[in-house]
Coordinates of N, CA and C in Angstrom, one line a residue:
M157 N 0.7 -1.0 0.3 CA -0.3 0.0 -0.1 C 0.7 1.0 0.3
S158 N 0.3 2.2 -1.0 CA 1.2 3.6 -0.5 C 1.5 4.5 0.8
D159 N 2.3 4.6 1.0 CA 2.6 5.4 2.0 C 2.1 7.2 1.1
P160 N 1.2 8.1 2.1 CA 0.5 9.2 2.5 C 1.4 10.4 1.6
R161 N 2.5 10.4 2.6 CA 2.9 11.2 3.2 C 3.4 11.2 2.1
P162 N 3.8 13.2 2.4 CA 4.6 13.7 1.0 C 6.1 13.4 0.3
T163 N 6.2 13.2 -0.7 CA 7.6 13.6 -1.4 C 8.4 14.2 -2.1
D164 N 9.9 14.0 -2.2 CA 10.5 14.9 -3.0 C 9.7 14.9 -4.7
D165 N 9.1 13.7 -5.1 CA 8.3 13.7 -6.3 C 6.9 14.5 -6.5
D166 N 6.1 13.8 -4.9 CA 5.1 14.4 -4.7 C 5.0 15.4 -3.4
P167 N 4.8 16.6 -3.4 CA 5.0 17.4 -2.5 C 3.7 17.5 -1.6
D168 N 2.6 17.1 -1.8 CA 1.4 17.5 -1.4 C 0.8 16.0 -1.1
G169 N 1.5 14.6 -1.1 CA 0.7 13.0 -0.8 C -0.4 13.0 -1.3
L170 N -0.7 13.7 -3.1 CA -1.7 13.2 -3.6 C -2.0 12.2 -4.8
V171 N -0.5 11.6 -4.5 CA -0.6 10.4 -5.5 C -1.3 9.4 -4.8
A172 N -0.9 8.6 -3.5 CA -1.4 8.0 -2.6 C -2.8 8.5 -2.5
G173 N -3.1 9.6 -2.5 CA -4.5 9.6 -2.1 C -5.5 9.3 -3.0
D174 N -5.0 9.4 -4.1 CA -5.5 8.8 -5.5 C -5.6 7.3 -6.0
E175 N -4.8 6.7 -5.5 CA -4.4 5.2 -6.2 C -5.3 4.5 -4.8
R176 N -4.8 5.8 -4.0 CA -6.4 4.4 -2.6 C -7.6 5.0 -3.1
A177 N -8.6 6.2 -3.8 CA -9.5 6.1 -4.5 C -9.5 5.1 -5.3
E178 N -9.1 5.7 -6.1 CA -9.0 4.2 -7.7 C -9.1 2.5 -6.6
Q179 N -8.5 2.4 -6.2 CA -8.5 1.2 -5.5 C -9.8 1.0 -4.9
A180 N -10.3 1.5 -3.5 CA -11.6 1.9 -3.4 C -12.3 1.4 -4.4
A181 N -12.5 2.2 -5.7 CA -13.3 2.5 -6.7 C -13.8 1.4 -7.2
A182 N -12.7 0.6 -8.1 CA -13.0 -0.3 -8.4 C -12.7 -2.0 -6.9
T183 N -13.1 -1.7 -6.1 CA -13.2 -2.5 -5.3 C -14.7 -2.3 -5.1
H184 N -15.7 -1.0 -5.1 CA -16.4 -0.6 -4.9 C -17.1 -1.6 -6.4
E185 N -16.9 -1.4 -7.2 CA -17.8 -1.7 -8.7 C -17.5 -2.8 -8.5
A186 N -16.5 -4.0 -8.5 CA -16.1 -5.0 -8.7 C -17.3 -6.7 -7.3
L187 N -17.5 -5.3 -6.0 CA -18.4 -5.7 -5.3 C -19.9 -5.9 -5.9
A188 N -19.8 -4.9 -6.7 CA -22.0 -4.6 -7.0 C -21.5 -5.6 -8.8
L189 N -20.4 -5.4 -8.6 CA -20.7 -6.9 -10.1 C -21.0 -8.1 -9.9
A190 N -19.8 -8.4 -8.6 CA -20.2 -9.7 -8.1 C -21.4 -10.1 -7.9
A191 N -22.1 -9.5 -6.6 CA -23.4 -9.4 -6.5 C -24.6 -9.2 -7.6
E192 N -24.6 -8.4 -8.6 CA -25.0 -8.8 -9.9 C -25.4 -10.2 -10.0
A193 N -23.9 -10.0 -10.7 CA -23.9 -12.0 -11.0 C -24.1 -12.9 -10.3
G194 N -23.9 -12.7 -8.2 CA -25.0 -13.8 -7.8 C -26.3 -14.3 -8.2
E195 N -27.0 -12.4 -8.1 CA -28.5 -12.1 -8.2 C -28.9 -12.8 -9.6
A196 N -28.4 -12.7 -10.4 CA -28.8 -13.4 -11.9 C -28.5 -15.1 -12.1
A197 N -27.4 -15.4 -11.1 CA -26.9 -16.9 -11.1 C -28.4 -17.2 -9.9
A198 N -28.8 -16.7 -9.0 CA -29.9 -17.0 -8.0 C -31.5 -17.3 -8.7
V199 N -31.7 -16.5 -9.9 CA -32.2 -16.2 -10.4 C -31.9 -18.0 -11.3
W200 N -31.6 -17.9 -11.8 CA -31.4 -19.1 -12.5 C -32.1 -20.2 -12.0
V201 N -30.8 -20.7 -10.8 CA -31.2 -21.4 -9.6 C -32.5 -22.1 -9.1
R202 N -33.3 -20.5 -8.9 CA -34.8 -21.3 -8.2 C -35.6 -21.4 -9.4
G203 N -34.9 -21.1 -10.4 CA -35.7 -21.3 -12.0 C -35.8 -23.1 -12.1
L204 N -34.7 -23.3 -11.7 CA -34.3 -25.1 -11.8 C -35.3 -25.5 -10.6
A205 N -35.2 -25.0 -9.5 CA -36.4 -25.1 -8.1 C -37.3 -25.7 -8.7
A206 N -38.1 -24.6 -9.7 CA -39.3 -24.1 -9.8 C -39.6 -25.3 -10.6
R207 N -38.9 -26.0 -11.6 CA -39.3 -27.1 -12.7 C -39.5 -28.4 -11.6
Q208 N -39.2 -28.5 -10.2 CA -38.6 -29.7 -9.3 C -40.4 -30.3 -9.3
D209 N -40.2 -31.5 -9.2 CA -41.5 -32.2 -9.0 C -41.7 -32.6 -7.3
D210 N -40.3 -32.6 -7.1 CA -39.9 -33.3 -5.6 C -39.7 -31.7 -5.5
E211 N -40.5 -31.9 -3.9 CA -40.4 -31.1 -2.7 C -39.0 -31.0 -2.5
G212 N -38.5 -31.8 -1.9 CA -37.0 -32.1 -1.3 C -35.9 -31.2 -2.4
H213 N -36.3 -31.8 -3.6 CA -35.1 -31.8 -4.8 C -35.2 -29.6 -4.8
A214 N -37.2 -29.7 -4.8 CA -37.1 -28.1 -4.9 C -35.9 -27.3 -3.9
R215 N -36.5 -27.3 -2.7 CA -35.5 -27.2 -1.4 C -34.4 -27.1 -1.8
V216 N -33.7 -28.0 -1.7 CA -32.0 -28.1 -1.9 C -31.8 -26.8 -2.8
L217 N -32.7 -27.0 -4.8 CA -32.2 -26.5 -4.9 C -32.8 -24.2 -4.5
G218 N -33.3 -24.7 -3.8 CA -33.5 -22.9 -3.5 C -32.2 -23.0 -2.5
Q219 N -32.3 -23.8 -1.4 CA -31.3 -22.8 -0.6 C -29.8 -22.8 -1.2
A220 N -29.0 -23.3 -2.5 CA -28.4 -23.1 -3.3 C -28.4 -21.7 -3.9
A221 N -29.6 -21.8 -4.2 CA -30.0 -20.3 -4.5 C -29.4 -18.9 -3.2
E222 N -30.1 -19.4 -3.2 CA -30.2 -18.1 -1.2 C -28.4 -18.1 -1.0
A223 N -27.6 -19.1 -0.9 CA -26.6 -19.7 -0.8 C -25.3 -18.6 -1.2
I224 N -26.1 -19.0 -3.2 CA -25.2 -18.3 -4.1 C -25.4 -16.9 -3.9
V225 N -26.3 -16.2 -3.5 CA -26.8 -14.6 -3.8 C -25.6 -13.6 -1.8
Q226 N -26.4 -15.1 -1.0 CA -25.1 -14.6 0.4 C -24.0 -14.7 0.4
A227 N -23.1 -15.9 -1.2 CA -21.4 -15.7 -1.1 C -20.8 -14.7 -2.2
S228 N -21.8 -14.5 -2.5 CA -21.4 -13.9 -3.6 C -22.0 -12.0 -3.6
A229 N -22.0 -11.7 -2.1 CA -22.5 -10.9 -2.0 C -22.4 -9.9 -0.1
R230 N -23.3 -10.7 0.6 CA -22.8 -10.1 2.2 C -21.9 -11.0 2.4
E231 N -21.3 -12.0 2.4 CA -20.2 -12.9 2.6 C -18.6 -12.5 2.0
V232 N -18.4 -11.4 0.9 CA -17.9 -10.5 1.3 C -17.7 -9.3 1.7
I233 N -16.1 -9.7 2.0 CA -16.2 -8.4 3.6 C -14.8 -8.0 3.2
P234 N -14.4 -7.0 2.6 CA -13.5 -6.5 2.2 C -12.6 -5.7 4.0
G235 N -11.2 -6.5 4.0 CA -10.6 -6.7 5.4 C -11.0 -7.8 5.9
G236 N -11.2 -9.3 5.6 CA -12.4 -10.2 6.0 C -11.6 -11.0 6.0
E237 N -11.8 -12.2 7.2 CA -11.1 -13.3 7.2 C -11.3 -14.1 5.9
G238 N -12.1 -13.7 4.1 CA -12.5 -14.4 3.9 C -12.8 -15.8 3.7
Q239 N -13.6 -16.4 4.9 CA -13.8 -17.9 5.1 C -15.2 -18.0 4.8
L240 N -15.8 -18.7 4.4 CA -17.1 -18.6 3.7 C -17.9 -19.8 5.1
V241 N -18.9 -18.9 5.4 CA -19.6 -20.1 7.3 C -19.6 -21.4 6.1
E242 N -19.8 -22.2 7.1 CA -19.9 -23.8 6.9 C -21.2 -23.9 6.4
E243 N -22.6 -23.5 7.4 CA -23.3 -23.8 6.3 C -23.7 -22.8 5.0
L244 N -22.9 -22.2 4.3 CA -22.9 -21.7 2.7 C -22.3 -23.1 2.5
R245 N -20.9 -23.2 2.9 CA -20.3 -24.4 2.4 C -21.2 -25.7 1.7
Y246 N -22.1 -25.4 2.8 CA -23.2 -27.1 2.3 C -23.5 -26.6 1.3
H247 N -24.3 -25.6 1.7 CA -25.3 -25.7 -0.2 C -25.0 -25.5 -1.3
L248 N -23.3 -25.0 -1.3 CA -22.7 -24.8 -2.3 C -21.6 -26.2 -2.4
A249 N -21.9 -27.1 -2.0 CA -21.4 -28.1 -2.4 C -21.5 -28.5 -3.3
A250 N -20.8 -29.5 -4.6 CA -20.7 -30.4 -5.2 C -22.8 -30.8 -4.9
D251 N -22.2 -31.2 -4.1 CA -23.5 -32.7 -4.1 C -25.5 -32.1 -4.1
V252 N -24.7 -30.4 -4.6 CA -25.8 -30.1 -4.8 C -26.8 -31.0 -5.6
L253 N -26.3 -31.8 -6.6 CA -26.6 -32.5 -8.0 C -27.4 -33.4 -7.7
L254 N -27.5 -33.6 -6.3 CA -28.1 -35.0 -5.8 C -29.3 -34.4 -5.1
G255 N -29.5 -33.2 -4.8 CA -31.0 -33.0 -4.7 C -30.9 -33.0 -2.9
A256 N -32.0 -33.5 -2.8 CA -31.9 -34.4 -1.9 C -32.4 -35.9 -1.5
T257 N -31.2 -36.7 -0.7 CA -31.1 -37.9 -1.2 C -31.8 -38.3 -0.3
H258 N -32.5 -38.3 0.9 CA -33.8 -39.2 0.5 C -34.3 -39.6 0.0
T259 N -34.5 -39.0 -1.0 CA -35.8 -39.2 -1.8 C -35.2 -40.8 -3.0
G260 N -33.9 -40.9 -3.5 CA -33.2 -41.9 -4.4 C -34.0 -42.0 -5.6
T261 N -34.5 -40.3 -5.9 CA -34.3 -40.1 -7.6 C -33.0 -38.9 -7.3
L262 N -32.6 -38.2 -8.4 CA -32.2 -37.2 -8.6 C -33.2 -36.1 -9.1
P263 N -32.6 -34.9 -9.1 CA -33.7 -33.2 -9.5 C -33.6 -33.3 -11.2
E264 N -34.4 -33.3 -11.6 CA -35.5 -33.0 -13.2 C -33.8 -31.7 -13.8
L265 N -32.5 -32.2 -14.1 CA -32.5 -31.3 -14.7 C -31.4 -31.0 -15.9
R266 N -31.6 -30.5 -17.1 CA -31.2 -30.9 -18.3 C -30.2 -31.0 -19.1
A267 N -29.3 -31.5 -19.9 CA -28.1 -31.8 -20.3 C -27.4 -30.1 -20.4
G268 N -26.4 -30.2 -19.6 CA -25.8 -29.3 -19.7 C -26.0 -28.4 -18.1
E269 N -26.7 -28.9 -17.8 CA -27.7 -27.8 -16.5 C -26.6 -28.4 -14.8
R270 N -26.3 -29.5 -15.0 CA -25.5 -30.2 -14.7 C -24.0 -29.4 -14.0
L271 N -23.6 -29.7 -14.6 CA -21.7 -28.7 -15.2 C -22.6 -27.5 -14.5
A272 N -22.6 -26.7 -15.2 CA -23.3 -25.5 -15.3 C -23.3 -25.2 -13.3
L273 N -24.6 -25.5 -13.5 CA -24.6 -26.1 -11.4 C -23.2 -25.8 -10.7
V274 N -22.9 -27.0 -10.9 CA -21.4 -26.9 -10.1 C -20.5 -26.0 -10.5
A275 N -20.5 -25.5 -11.4 CA -19.9 -23.9 -11.8 C -20.3 -23.4 -10.9
V276 N -21.5 -23.2 -11.2 CA -21.8 -21.7 -10.0 C -22.2 -21.7 -8.9
C277 N -22.2 -22.6 -7.9 CA -22.1 -22.3 -7.0 C -20.5 -23.0 -6.3
A278 N -19.5 -23.5 -7.2 CA -18.1 -23.1 -7.4 C -17.6 -22.1 -7.3
L279 N -18.1 -21.3 -8.4 CA -17.5 -20.0 -7.8 C -18.5 -18.7 -7.3
A280 N -19.6 -18.4 -6.7 CA -19.9 -18.6 -5.5 C -19.5 -18.9 -4.5
A281 N -18.9 -19.7 -4.3 CA -18.1 -20.3 -2.9 C -16.5 -19.7 -2.4
A282 N -16.1 -19.5 -3.9 CA -15.1 -18.8 -4.1 C -14.8 -17.6 -3.7
M283 N -15.7 -16.8 -4.1 CA -16.1 -15.7 -3.9 C -15.7 -14.9 -2.4
P284 N -15.9 -15.2 -1.3 CA -15.6 -14.5 -0.1 C -13.7 -14.4 -0.4
G285 N -13.1 -15.4 -0.5 CA -11.7 -15.3 -0.8 C -10.6 -14.5 -1.2
C286 N -11.5 -13.9 -2.2 CA -10.7 -12.9 -3.1 C -10.6 -11.8 -1.8
V287 N -10.6 -11.2 -0.3 CA -10.6 -10.6 0.2 C -9.1 -10.6 0.5
L288 N -8.5 -12.4 0.4 CA -7.1 -12.3 0.5 C -5.9 -11.9 0.0
G289 N -7.4 -11.4 -1.6 CA -5.7 -10.7 -2.4 C -6.0 -9.8 -3.1
D290 N -6.0 -9.6 -4.5 CA -6.1 -8.6 -5.1 C -8.0 -8.8 -5.3
L291 N -8.7 -8.2 -4.3 CA -9.6 -8.3 -4.9 C -10.3 -7.8 -5.9
G292 N -9.7 -6.6 -6.1 CA -11.1 -5.9 -7.5 C -10.7 -7.1 -8.0
R293 N -9.7 -7.0 -8.7 CA -9.2 -7.8 -10.2 C -9.7 -9.2 -10.1
E294 N -10.0 -9.9 -9.1 CA -10.2 -11.4 -8.6 C -11.4 -12.0 -8.6
L295 N -12.6 -10.6 -8.4 CA -14.1 -10.4 -8.1 C -14.1 -10.8 -9.1
T296 N -13.7 -9.4 -10.0 CA -14.4 -8.9 -11.7 C -13.9 -10.7 -12.6
L297 N -13.4 -11.1 -12.4 CA -13.1 -12.4 -13.0 C -14.0 -13.0 -12.5
L298 N -13.8 -13.4 -11.5 CA -14.9 -14.7 -10.8 C -16.4 -14.2 -11.1
A299 N -16.8 -12.9 -10.9 CA -18.1 -12.2 -11.7 C -18.3 -13.1 -12.8
D300 N -17.1 -12.4 -13.8 CA -17.3 -12.6 -15.3 C -17.5 -14.1 -15.4
E301 N -17.0 -15.4 -15.4 CA -17.1 -16.8 -14.6 C -18.0 -16.7 -14.4
L302 N -18.9 -15.8 -13.5 CA -19.6 -16.5 -12.9 C -21.3 -16.5 -13.6
N303 N -21.2 -15.7 -14.4 CA -21.9 -14.9 -15.0 C -21.8 -15.7 -16.7
A304 N -20.7 -16.3 -17.0 CA -20.8 -17.2 -18.2 C -21.2 -18.4 -17.8
A305 N -21.1 -18.9 -16.2 CA -21.8 -20.2 -16.4 C -23.0 -19.9 -16.2
T306 N -23.6 -18.8 -15.8 CA -24.6 -18.6 -15.4 C -25.7 -19.1 -17.2
A307 N -25.2 -17.9 -18.4 CA -25.6 -18.0 -19.2 C -25.7 -19.3 -20.0
T308 N -24.1 -20.9 -19.6 CA -24.3 -21.4 -20.0 C -25.4 -22.5 -19.9
G309 N -25.8 -22.7 -18.1 CA -26.5 -23.6 -18.4 C -27.7 -23.0 -18.3
R310 N -28.1 -22.0 -18.6 CA -29.7 -21.1 -19.1 C -29.7 -21.7 -20.6
A311 N -28.3 -21.5 -21.8 CA -29.1 -21.7 -22.8 C -29.2 -23.4 -23.3
T312 N -27.7 -24.1 -22.1 CA -28.1 -25.2 -22.9 C -29.5 -25.7 -21.9
G313 N -30.2 -25.4 -21.2 CA -30.7 -26.6 -20.7 C -32.1 -26.0 -21.2
R314 N -32.0 -24.5 -22.2 CA -33.3 -23.8 -23.5 C -33.0 -25.0 -24.9
A315 N -32.2 -25.6 -25.2 CA -31.3 -25.8 -26.4 C -31.7 -28.0 -26.0
A316 N -31.6 -27.9 -24.4 CA -32.2 -29.5 -24.2 C -33.5 -29.6 -24.4
A317 N -34.7 -28.2 -23.3 CA -35.3 -28.3 -23.3 C -36.5 -28.2 -25.1
A318 N -35.8 -27.8 -26.1 CA -36.3 -27.7 -27.7 C -36.4 -28.9 -28.4
V319 N -35.2 -30.0 -27.8 CA -35.2 -31.1 -28.8 C -36.7 -32.1 -28.1

């Protein structure tokens, strides 16, 4: 981090302040992008939940959708520890594909939706950890990939439904 004290090259100490302002703006923008991407992904996952005939599978997918929203927004705390709480880790685990395991069936997902669902959950789960690195850059990359995974899930689901 830059030292805000005046130097021979910057007698008023303005460069460091400008850098901090730019960094804060980039962080704010990345946080907004992540929250937006998380909400879009959650809308898609809620759509998957709404298609389920089995209430247990619908509940599991609904919990995953809410965990995506939380992990991509409220859990990304600049200056925080970068840890995802256990409950959210549980709801974002790859076994979301199994749905409610007591049913003995799998959730009704179309071709391509399973992989996209796992990707969406994994990307959302990784977002809180960005606070330990270059938050703005890392979170923006994850948000972009979350949007891409969501778009892939939507597109493959529509294509499979059209067949």
